[in-house]
PDB file of C-alpha atoms in Angstrom:
ATOM      1  CA  ILE P1221       4.821   5.137  -4.719  1.00  0.00           C
ATOM      2  CA  TYR P1222       8.154   6.010  -3.160  1.00  0.00           C
ATOM      3  CA  ARG P1223       8.601   9.304  -1.342  1.00  0.00           C
ATOM      4  CA  ASN P1224      11.266  10.713  -3.760  1.00  0.00           C
ATOM      5  CA  LEU P1225       9.860   9.279  -6.901  1.00  0.00           C
ATOM      6  CA  PHE P1226       9.167  11.592  -9.873  1.00  0.00           C
ATOM      7  CA  LEU P1227       5.861  10.947 -11.591  1.00  0.00           C
ATOM      8  CA  SER P1228       5.000  11.799 -15.161  1.00  0.00           C
ATOM      9  CA  ILE P1229       1.699  12.620 -16.867  1.00  0.00           C
ATOM     10  CA  GLU P1230       1.233  12.162 -20.605  1.00  0.00           C
ATOM     11  CA  THR P1231      -1.762  13.552 -22.544  1.00  0.00           C
ATOM     12  CA  VAL P1232      -2.733  12.911 -26.159  1.00  0.00           C
ATOM     13  CA  SER P1233      -4.327  16.258 -26.659  1.00  0.00           C
ATOM     14  CA  LEU P1234      -1.391  18.213 -25.386  1.00  0.00           C
ATOM     15  CA  ILE P1235       1.211  16.009 -26.990  1.00  0.00           C
ATOM     16  CA  ILE P1236       3.672  16.459 -24.152  1.00  0.00           C
ATOM     17  CA  SER P1237       4.916  14.530 -21.224  1.00  0.00           C
ATOM     18  CA  LEU P1238       5.270  16.519 -17.958  1.00  0.00           C
ATOM     19  CA  PRO P1239       7.078  15.248 -14.898  1.00  0.00           C
ATOM     20  CA  LYS P1240       5.655  15.936 -11.510  1.00  0.00           C
ATOM     21  CA  VAL P1241       7.510  16.490  -8.278  1.00  0.00           C
ATOM     22  CA  ARG P1242       6.313  15.922  -4.680  1.00  0.00           C
ATOM     23  CA  ILE P1243       5.947  19.168  -2.715  1.00  0.00           C
ATOM     24  CA  GLY P1244       4.082  18.051   0.399  1.00  0.00           C
ATOM     25  CA  GLU P1245       1.806  15.609   2.188  1.00  0.00           C
ATOM     26  CA  LYS P1246      -1.775  15.875   3.294  1.00  0.00           C
ATOM     27  CA  THR P1247      -4.556  13.722   4.823  1.00  0.00           C
ATOM     28  CA  ILE P1248      -7.762  14.052   2.850  1.00  0.00           C
ATOM     29  CA  ASN P1249     -10.968  12.364   4.163  1.00  0.00           C
ATOM     30  CA  GLY P1250      -8.842   9.956   6.163  1.00  0.00           C
ATOM     31  CA  LEU P1251      -6.486   9.014   3.351  1.00  0.00           C
ATOM     32  CA  TYR P1252      -2.819   9.977   3.560  1.00  0.00           C
ATOM     33  CA  THR P1253      -1.620  11.445   0.328  1.00  0.00           C
ATOM     34  CA  TYR P1254       1.464  12.932  -1.384  1.00  0.00           C
ATOM     35  CA  GLN P1255       0.940  16.303  -3.070  1.00  0.00           C
ATOM     36  CA  TYR P1256       2.485  16.673  -6.578  1.00  0.00           C
ATOM     37  CA  THR P1257       2.764  19.495  -8.990  1.00  0.00           C
ATOM     38  CA  PHE P1258       4.620  20.182 -12.217  1.00  0.00           C
ATOM     39  CA  MET P1259       8.305  20.900 -12.047  1.00  0.00           C
ATOM     40  CA  GLU P1260       9.520  24.451 -12.174  1.00  0.00           C
ATOM     41  CA  ASN P1261      10.386  25.797 -15.719  1.00  0.00           C
ATOM     42  CA  GLU P1262       8.841  22.770 -17.328  1.00  0.00           C
ATOM     43  CA  LEU P1263       6.864  24.976 -19.819  1.00  0.00           C
ATOM     44  CA  ASP P1264      10.038  26.460 -21.234  1.00  0.00           C
ATOM     45  CA  ASN P1265      11.596  26.436 -24.697  1.00  0.00           C
ATOM     46  CA  GLY P1266      15.146  26.155 -23.663  1.00  0.00           C
ATOM     47  CA  ALA P1267      15.885  29.587 -22.149  1.00  0.00           C
ATOM     48  CA  ILE P1268      15.954  27.996 -18.693  1.00  0.00           C
ATOM     49  CA  ASN P1269      15.470  24.279 -19.335  1.00  0.00           C
ATOM     50  CA  PRO P1270      17.917  23.073 -22.032  1.00  0.00           C
ATOM     51  CA  GLU P1271      16.040  19.807 -22.424  1.00  0.00           C
ATOM     52  CA  ASN P1272      13.105  21.751 -23.962  1.00  0.00           C
ATOM     53  CA  LYS P1273      15.283  23.329 -26.665  1.00  0.00           C
ATOM     54  CA  CYS P1274      13.718  20.885 -29.168  1.00  0.00           C
ATOM     55  CA  PHE P1275      10.390  22.943 -28.950  1.00  0.00           C
ATOM     56  CA  CYS P1276      12.024  25.844 -30.702  1.00  0.00           C
ATOM     57  CA  ARG P1277      11.123  26.210 -34.361  1.00  0.00           C
ATOM     58  CA  GLN P1278      13.933  27.073 -36.716  1.00  0.00           C
ATOM     59  CA  GLY P1279      15.961  28.550 -33.909  1.00  0.00           C
ATOM     60  CA  LEU P1280      12.992  30.760 -32.836  1.00  0.00           C
ATOM     61  CA  CYS P1281      12.064  30.147 -29.189  1.00  0.00           C
ATOM     62  CA  LEU P1282       8.939  31.357 -27.488  1.00  0.00           C
ATOM     63  CA  LYS P1283       9.143  33.141 -24.136  1.00  0.00           C
ATOM     64  CA  PRO P1284       9.529  31.232 -20.920  1.00  0.00           C
ATOM     65  CA  GLY P1285       6.202  29.670 -19.830  1.00  0.00           C
ATOM     66  CA  LEU P1286       5.139  28.751 -23.372  1.00  0.00           C
ATOM     67  CA  ILE P1287       5.570  25.383 -25.286  1.00  0.00           C
ATOM     68  CA  ASP P1288       5.287  25.492 -29.052  1.00  0.00           C
ATOM     69  CA  VAL P1289       3.031  22.714 -30.301  1.00  0.00           C
ATOM     70  CA  THR P1290       2.410  23.973 -33.744  1.00  0.00           C
ATOM     71  CA  ASP P1291       3.401  20.756 -35.368  1.00  0.00           C
ATOM     72  CA  CYS P1292       0.819  18.872 -33.343  1.00  0.00           C
ATOM     73  CA  TYR P1293      -2.037  21.144 -34.374  1.00  0.00           C
ATOM     74  CA  TYR P1294      -1.749  20.950 -38.161  1.00  0.00           C
ATOM     75  CA  GLY P1295       0.484  24.039 -38.488  1.00  0.00           C
ATOM     76  CA  PHE P1296      -1.607  26.435 -36.439  1.00  0.00           C
ATOM     77  CA  PRO P1297       0.564  28.621 -34.211  1.00  0.00           C
ATOM     78  CA  ILE P1298      -0.575  27.007 -30.960  1.00  0.00           C
ATOM     79  CA  ALA P1299       1.289  27.360 -27.719  1.00  0.00           C
ATOM     80  CA  LEU P1300       0.555  25.866 -24.370  1.00  0.00           C
ATOM     81  CA  SER P1301       0.946  27.609 -20.992  1.00  0.00           C
ATOM     82  CA  TYR P1302      -0.494  27.570 -17.552  1.00  0.00           C
ATOM     83  CA  PRO P1303      -3.844  29.480 -17.112  1.00  0.00           C
ATOM     84  CA  HIS P1304      -3.528  33.345 -17.081  1.00  0.00           C
ATOM     85  CA  PHE P1305       0.182  32.813 -18.012  1.00  0.00           C
ATOM     86  CA  TYR P1306       0.936  31.614 -14.457  1.00  0.00           C
ATOM     87  CA  LYS P1307       4.656  31.176 -14.016  1.00  0.00           C
ATOM     88  CA  SER P1308       5.313  32.660 -17.458  1.00  0.00           C
ATOM     89  CA  ASP P1309       7.338  35.601 -18.645  1.00  0.00           C
ATOM     90  CA  PRO P1310       5.794  38.807 -17.073  1.00  0.00           C
ATOM     91  CA  SER P1311       5.610  40.495 -20.489  1.00  0.00           C
ATOM     92  CA  LEU P1312       2.937  37.933 -21.558  1.00  0.00           C
ATOM     93  CA  VAL P1313       0.653  39.010 -18.670  1.00  0.00           C
ATOM     94  CA  GLU P1314       1.252  42.799 -19.210  1.00  0.00           C
ATOM     95  CA  ALA P1315       0.333  42.493 -22.813  1.00  0.00           C
ATOM     96  CA  ILE P1316      -3.233  41.216 -22.125  1.00  0.00           C
ATOM     97  CA  GLU P1317      -5.770  43.096 -19.973  1.00  0.00           C
ATOM     98  CA  GLY P1318      -7.661  41.202 -17.278  1.00  0.00           C
ATOM     99  CA  LEU P1319      -5.143  38.512 -16.524  1.00  0.00           C
ATOM    100  CA  GLU P1320      -4.503  37.784 -12.801  1.00  0.00           C
ATOM    101  CA  PRO P1321      -2.392  34.616 -12.382  1.00  0.00           C
ATOM    102  CA  LYS P1322      -2.975  33.086  -8.993  1.00  0.00           C
ATOM    103  CA  LYS P1323      -1.482  29.904  -7.519  1.00  0.00           C
ATOM    104  CA  GLU P1324      -4.669  28.665  -5.884  1.00  0.00           C
ATOM    105  CA  ASP P1325      -6.726  29.113  -9.122  1.00  0.00           C
ATOM    106  CA  HIS P1326      -4.250  28.263 -11.830  1.00  0.00           C
ATOM    107  CA  GLU P1327      -1.646  25.844 -10.580  1.00  0.00           C
ATOM    108  CA  SER P1328      -2.192  22.080 -11.285  1.00  0.00           C
ATOM    109  CA  TYR P1329      -2.000  19.769  -8.251  1.00  0.00           C
ATOM    110  CA  PHE P1330      -2.270  16.016  -7.670  1.00  0.00           C
ATOM    111  CA  PHE P1331      -2.944  14.434  -4.330  1.00  0.00           C
ATOM    112  CA  ILE P1332      -2.112  10.738  -4.716  1.00  0.00           C
ATOM    113  CA  GLN P1333      -2.428   7.959  -2.106  1.00  0.00           C
ATOM    114  CA  PRO P1334       1.110   6.371  -2.161  1.00  0.00           C
ATOM    115  CA  LYS P1335       0.301   2.870  -1.112  1.00  0.00           C
ATOM    116  CA  SER P1336      -2.586   2.253  -3.604  1.00  0.00           C
ATOM    117  CA  GLY P1337      -1.635   4.885  -6.162  1.00  0.00           C
ATOM    118  CA  ILE P1338      -5.175   6.206  -6.435  1.00  0.00           C
ATOM    119  CA  PRO P1339      -5.821   9.902  -7.060  1.00  0.00           C
ATOM    120  CA  VAL P1340      -7.725  11.439  -4.187  1.00  0.00           C
ATOM    121  CA  ASP P1341      -7.831  15.067  -5.365  1.00  0.00           C
ATOM    122  CA  ILE P1342      -6.523  16.419  -8.636  1.00  0.00           C
ATOM    123  CA  ALA P1343      -6.799  19.527 -10.834  1.00  0.00           C
ATOM    124  CA  PHE P1344      -5.151  19.589 -14.252  1.00  0.00           C
ATOM    125  CA  ARG P1345      -5.047  23.165 -15.576  1.00  0.00           C
ATOM    126  CA  PHE P1346      -3.771  24.373 -18.950  1.00  0.00           C
ATOM    127  CA  GLN P1347      -4.274  27.227 -21.359  1.00  0.00           C
ATOM    128  CA  ILE P1348      -4.248  27.117 -25.111  1.00  0.00           C
ATOM    129  CA  ASN P1349      -2.824  30.209 -26.827  1.00  0.00           C
ATOM    130  CA  MET P1350      -2.254  31.502 -30.327  1.00  0.00           C
ATOM    131  CA  ALA P1351       1.356  32.630 -30.626  1.00  0.00           C
ATOM    132  CA  LEU P1352       1.555  35.012 -33.489  1.00  0.00           C
ATOM    133  CA  GLN P1353       4.866  35.913 -35.123  1.00  0.00           C
ATOM    134  CA  ASN P1354       5.747  39.108 -36.978  1.00  0.00           C
ATOM    135  CA  ILE P1355       2.654  39.992 -39.030  1.00  0.00           C
ATOM    136  CA  GLU P1356       3.135  43.717 -39.364  1.00  0.00           C
ATOM    137  CA  HIS P1357       2.942  43.325 -43.176  1.00  0.00           C
ATOM    138  CA  MET P1358      -0.655  42.251 -42.903  1.00  0.00           C
ATOM    139  CA  ALA P1359      -3.192  44.976 -42.912  1.00  0.00           C
ATOM    140  CA  ARG P1360      -5.683  45.447 -40.012  1.00  0.00           C
ATOM    141  CA  VAL P1361      -3.914  42.828 -37.807  1.00  0.00           C
ATOM    142  CA  GLU P1362      -0.510  44.386 -37.475  1.00  0.00           C
ATOM    143  CA  LYS P1363      -1.314  45.354 -33.935  1.00  0.00           C
ATOM    144  CA  PHE P1364      -1.327  41.622 -33.011  1.00  0.00           C
ATOM    145  CA  SER P1365       2.212  41.126 -34.326  1.00  0.00           C
ATOM    146  CA  GLU P1366       4.339  39.008 -32.022  1.00  0.00           C
ATOM    147  CA  LEU P1367       1.517  38.728 -29.591  1.00  0.00           C
ATOM    148  CA  THR P1368       0.431  35.613 -27.703  1.00  0.00           C
ATOM    149  CA  ILE P1369      -3.290  35.563 -27.466  1.00  0.00           C
ATOM    150  CA  PRO P1370      -5.068  33.381 -24.861  1.00  0.00           C
ATOM    151  CA  LEU P1371      -7.866  31.369 -26.567  1.00  0.00           C
ATOM    152  CA  LEU P1372      -9.117  29.301 -23.625  1.00  0.00           C
ATOM    153  CA  TRP P1373      -8.066  27.573 -20.480  1.00  0.00           C
ATOM    154  CA  PHE P1374      -9.458  24.387 -19.041  1.00  0.00           C
ATOM    155  CA  GLU P1375      -9.418  22.465 -15.843  1.00  0.00           C
ATOM    156  CA  ILE P1376      -9.775  18.687 -15.533  1.00  0.00           C
ATOM    157  CA  GLY P1377     -10.526  17.844 -11.977  1.00  0.00           C
ATOM    158  CA  MET P1378     -11.596  15.109  -9.555  1.00  0.00           C
ATOM    159  CA  TYR P1379     -11.880  16.754  -6.206  1.00  0.00           C
ATOM    160  CA  GLU P1380     -12.817  13.796  -4.016  1.00  0.00           C
ATOM    161  CA  LEU P1381     -13.548  10.097  -4.216  1.00  0.00           C
ATOM    162  CA  PRO P1382     -17.089   8.789  -4.031  1.00  0.00           C
ATOM    163  CA  LYS P1383     -18.059   8.225  -0.387  1.00  0.00           C
ATOM    164  CA  PHE P1384     -18.455   4.478  -0.675  1.00  0.00           C
ATOM    165  CA  MET P1385     -15.029   4.192  -2.395  1.00  0.00           C
ATOM    166  CA  ASN P1386     -13.380   6.549   0.030  1.00  0.00           C
ATOM    167  CA  LEU P1387     -14.728   4.439   2.967  1.00  0.00           C
ATOM    168  CA  ARG P1388     -13.608   1.255   1.285  1.00  0.00           C
ATOM    169  CA  PHE P1389     -10.051   2.492   0.783  1.00  0.00           C
ATOM    170  CA  TRP P1390      -9.965   4.025   4.338  1.00  0.00           C
ATOM    171  CA  LEU P1391     -10.807   0.601   5.762  1.00  0.00           C
ATOM    172  CA  TYR P1392      -8.352  -1.126   3.448  1.00  0.00           C
ATOM    173  CA  LEU P1393      -5.453   1.235   4.100  1.00  0.00           C
ATOM    174  CA  ASN P1394      -5.961   2.195   7.763  1.00  0.00           C
ATOM    175  CA  ILE P1395      -8.025  -0.422   9.560  1.00  0.00           C
ATOM    176  CA  LEU P1396      -7.082  -3.711   7.925  1.00  0.00           C
ATOM    177  CA  PRO P1397      -3.291  -3.353   8.406  1.00  0.00           C
ATOM    178  CA  VAL P1398      -3.842  -2.753  12.179  1.00  0.00           C
ATOM    179  CA  MET P1399      -6.194  -5.780  12.386  1.00  0.00           C
ATOM    180  CA  GLU P1400      -3.674  -7.837  10.395  1.00  0.00           C
ATOM    181  CA  GLU P1401      -0.908  -6.962  12.828  1.00  0.00           C
ATOM    182  CA  VAL P1402      -3.144  -7.562  15.829  1.00  0.00           C
ATOM    183  CA  MET P1403      -4.318 -10.911  14.446  1.00  0.00           C
ATOM    184  CA  THR P1404      -0.689 -11.874  13.767  1.00  0.00           C
ATOM    185  CA  TYR P1405       0.196 -11.476  17.397  1.00  0.00           C
ATOM    186  CA  VAL P1406      -3.065 -13.115  18.663  1.00  0.00           C
ATOM    187  CA  LEU P1407      -2.459 -16.131  16.408  1.00  0.00           C
ATOM    188  CA  PHE P1408       1.191 -16.319  17.421  1.00  0.00           C
ATOM    189  CA  LEU P1409       0.316 -16.196  21.186  1.00  0.00           C
ATOM    190  CA  SER P1410      -2.470 -18.685  20.653  1.00  0.00           C
ATOM    191  CA  GLY P1411      -0.194 -21.072  18.819  1.00  0.00           C
ATOM    192  CA  ALA P1412       2.534 -20.727  21.580  1.00  0.00           C
ATOM    193  CA  MET P1413      -0.038 -21.370  24.337  1.00  0.00           C
ATOM    194  CA  LEU P1414      -1.407 -24.353  22.439  1.00  0.00           C
ATOM    195  CA  LEU P1415       2.057 -25.795  21.949  1.00  0.00           C
ATOM    196  CA  ILE P1416       2.890 -25.319  25.701  1.00  0.00           C
ATOM    197  CA  TRP P1417      -0.452 -26.954  26.731  1.00  0.00           C
ATOM    198  CA  SER P1418       0.226 -29.855  24.422  1.00  0.00           C
ATOM    199  CA  ILE P1419       3.664 -30.464  25.875  1.00  0.00           C
ATOM    200  CA  VAL P1420       2.304 -30.232  29.411  1.00  0.00           C
ATOM    201  CA  LYS P1421      -0.447 -32.682  28.624  1.00  0.00           C
ATOM    202  CA  ILE P1422       2.065 -35.117  26.985  1.00  0.00           C
ATOM    203  CA  LEU P1423       4.349 -34.921  29.950  1.00  0.00           C
ATOM    204  CA  SER P1424       1.464 -35.311  32.372  1.00  0.00           C
ATOM    205  CA  TYR P1425       0.109 -38.288  30.495  1.00  0.00           C
ATOM    206  CA  GLN P1426       3.509 -39.956  30.505  1.00  0.00           C
ATOM    207  CA  ALA P1427       3.894 -39.341  34.242  1.00  0.00           C
ATOM    208  CA  LYS P1428       0.409 -40.690  34.947  1.00  0.00           C
ATOM    209  CA  GLY P1429       1.010 -43.726  32.702  1.00  0.00           C
ATOM    210  CA  SER P1430       4.246 -44.526  34.496  1.00  0.00           C
ATOM    211  CA  SER P1431       2.656 -44.207  37.930  1.00  0.00           C
ATOM    212  CA  GLU P1432      -0.361 -46.369  36.903  1.00  0.00           C
ATOM    213  CA  TRP P1433       2.022 -49.025  35.524  1.00  0.00           C
ATOM    214  CA  LEU P1434       3.924 -49.049  38.777  1.00  0.00           C
ATOM    215  CA  GLU P1435       0.663 -49.423  40.727  1.00  0.00           C
ATOM    216  CA  MET P1436      -0.478 -52.261  38.486  1.00  0.00           C
ATOM    217  CA  GLU P1437       2.878 -53.990  38.875  1.00  0.00           C
ATOM    218  CA  LYS P1438       2.612 -53.682  42.687  1.00  0.00           C
ATOM    219  CA  ASP P1439      -0.917 -55.048  42.623  1.00  0.00           C
ATOM    220  CA  ARG P1440       0.146 -57.950  40.378  1.00  0.00           C
ATOM    221  CA  ARG P1441       2.904 -58.824  42.680  1.00  0.00           C
ATOM    222  CA  LYS P1442       0.658 -58.557  45.686  1.00  0.00           C
ATOM    223  CA  THR P1443      -1.933 -60.864  44.083  1.00  0.00           C
ATOM    224  CA  GLN P1444       0.847 -63.283  43.122  1.00  0.00           C
ATOM    225  CA  ASN P1445       2.155 -63.312  46.648  1.00  0.00           C
ATOM    226  CA  LYS P1446      -1.289 -63.699  48.022  1.00  0.00           C
ATOM    227  CA  LYS P1447      -1.997 -66.690  45.765  1.00  0.00           C
ATOM    228  CA  GLN P1448       1.283 -68.287  46.729  1.00  0.00           C
ATOM    229  CA  VAL P1449       0.463 -67.806  50.401  1.00  0.00           C
ATOM    230  CA  GLU P1450      -3.016 -69.285  49.965  1.00  0.00           C
ATOM    231  CA  LEU P1451      -1.604 -72.195  48.068  1.00  0.00           C
ATOM    232  CA  LYS P1452       0.871 -72.907  50.886  1.00  0.00           C
ATOM    233  CA  ASP P1453      -1.846 -72.562  53.384  1.00  0.00           C
ATOM    234  CA  LYS P1454      -3.935 -75.097  51.578  1.00  0.00           C
ATOM    235  CA  GLU P1455      -1.022 -77.564  51.270  1.00  0.00           C
ATOM    236  CA  ILE P1456      -0.343 -77.188  55.065  1.00  0.00           C
ATOM    237  CA  ASP P1457      -4.078 -77.726  55.865  1.00  0.00           C
ATOM    238  CA  ALA P1458      -4.235 -80.784  53.645  1.00  0.00           C
ATOM    239  CA  TYR P1459      -1.158 -82.270  55.185  1.00  0.00           C
ATOM    240  CA  ASN P1460      -2.453 -81.575  58.706  1.00  0.00           C
ATOM    241  CA  SER P1461      -5.734 -83.200  57.911  1.00  0.00           C
ATOM    242  CA  LEU P1462      -3.983 -86.319  56.672  1.00  0.00           C
ATOM    243  CA  LEU P1463      -1.967 -86.508  59.807  1.00  0.00           C
ATOM    244  CA  THR P1464      -4.956 -86.180  62.078  1.00  0.00           C
ATOM    245  CA  SER P1465      -6.910 -88.850  60.142  1.00  0.00           C
ATOM    246  CA  GLY P1466      -4.445 -91.633  61.400  1.00  0.00           C
ATOM    247  CA  ASP P1467      -3.996 -93.236  58.029  1.00  0.00           C
ATOM    248  CA  PRO P1468      -0.214 -93.689  57.629  1.00  0.00           C
ATOM    249  CA  SER P1469      -0.651 -94.903  54.083  1.00  0.00           C
ATOM    250  CA  LEU P1470      -2.243 -91.643  52.955  1.00  0.00           C
ATOM    251  CA  ALA P1471       0.410 -89.655  54.861  1.00  0.00           C
ATOM    252  CA  LEU P1472       2.988 -91.603  53.020  1.00  0.00           C
ATOM    253  CA  VAL P1473       1.424 -90.955  49.658  1.00  0.00           C
ATOM    254  CA  VAL P1474       1.308 -87.241  50.436  1.00  0.00           C
TER     255      VAL P1474
END
């Protein structure tokens, strides 16, 4: 996941696609994460965000902070918001007693490890409301006219990875890259040293072989010279022995 990349979450039950924006970074249980939340004014019917104008019904737009999803719930006047009308029009909060919107309790957040894309800590929080229109003509319920009534809010969360999985990803993302880099340098140095050692051995062998050949050539020449000297000595001795024997015919033959 790139640092400035926008993410999007799509839900079947809410029938909307909500983009998320990165707002920070945090290390959780040894895992480096990007923190995401929903974009500002995303739950708006066109008053602030023109792209959401399509959620208005017959030109009637709900207050900022509400998304009309009536068509997705079989015609029931259902509107979505953040819990306790967090980041919604202040009049929605004032109309209902007991609401206390708080960022730490009602804002959705997503901590995602960027290299692997795994969610490390997430909380998906939404509220389902009944958005009533003008019903003053209906007896006994006229006081609810044009009132947005909270029905329920829910939180879907995964607040940490299982320990064995967290340890596995910690090793995979933090330790293995370091070991890989170290092993790369070790193998490179080992290969360079082996190459240098091989070159030295080859040169040494060639030098040794050349010197041995010279020694052998010298010995061969010495042996040859020695044999020639011995042969001459034998010829001289034989000639001398013939001379001393007093047989001129043998001397002549020689």
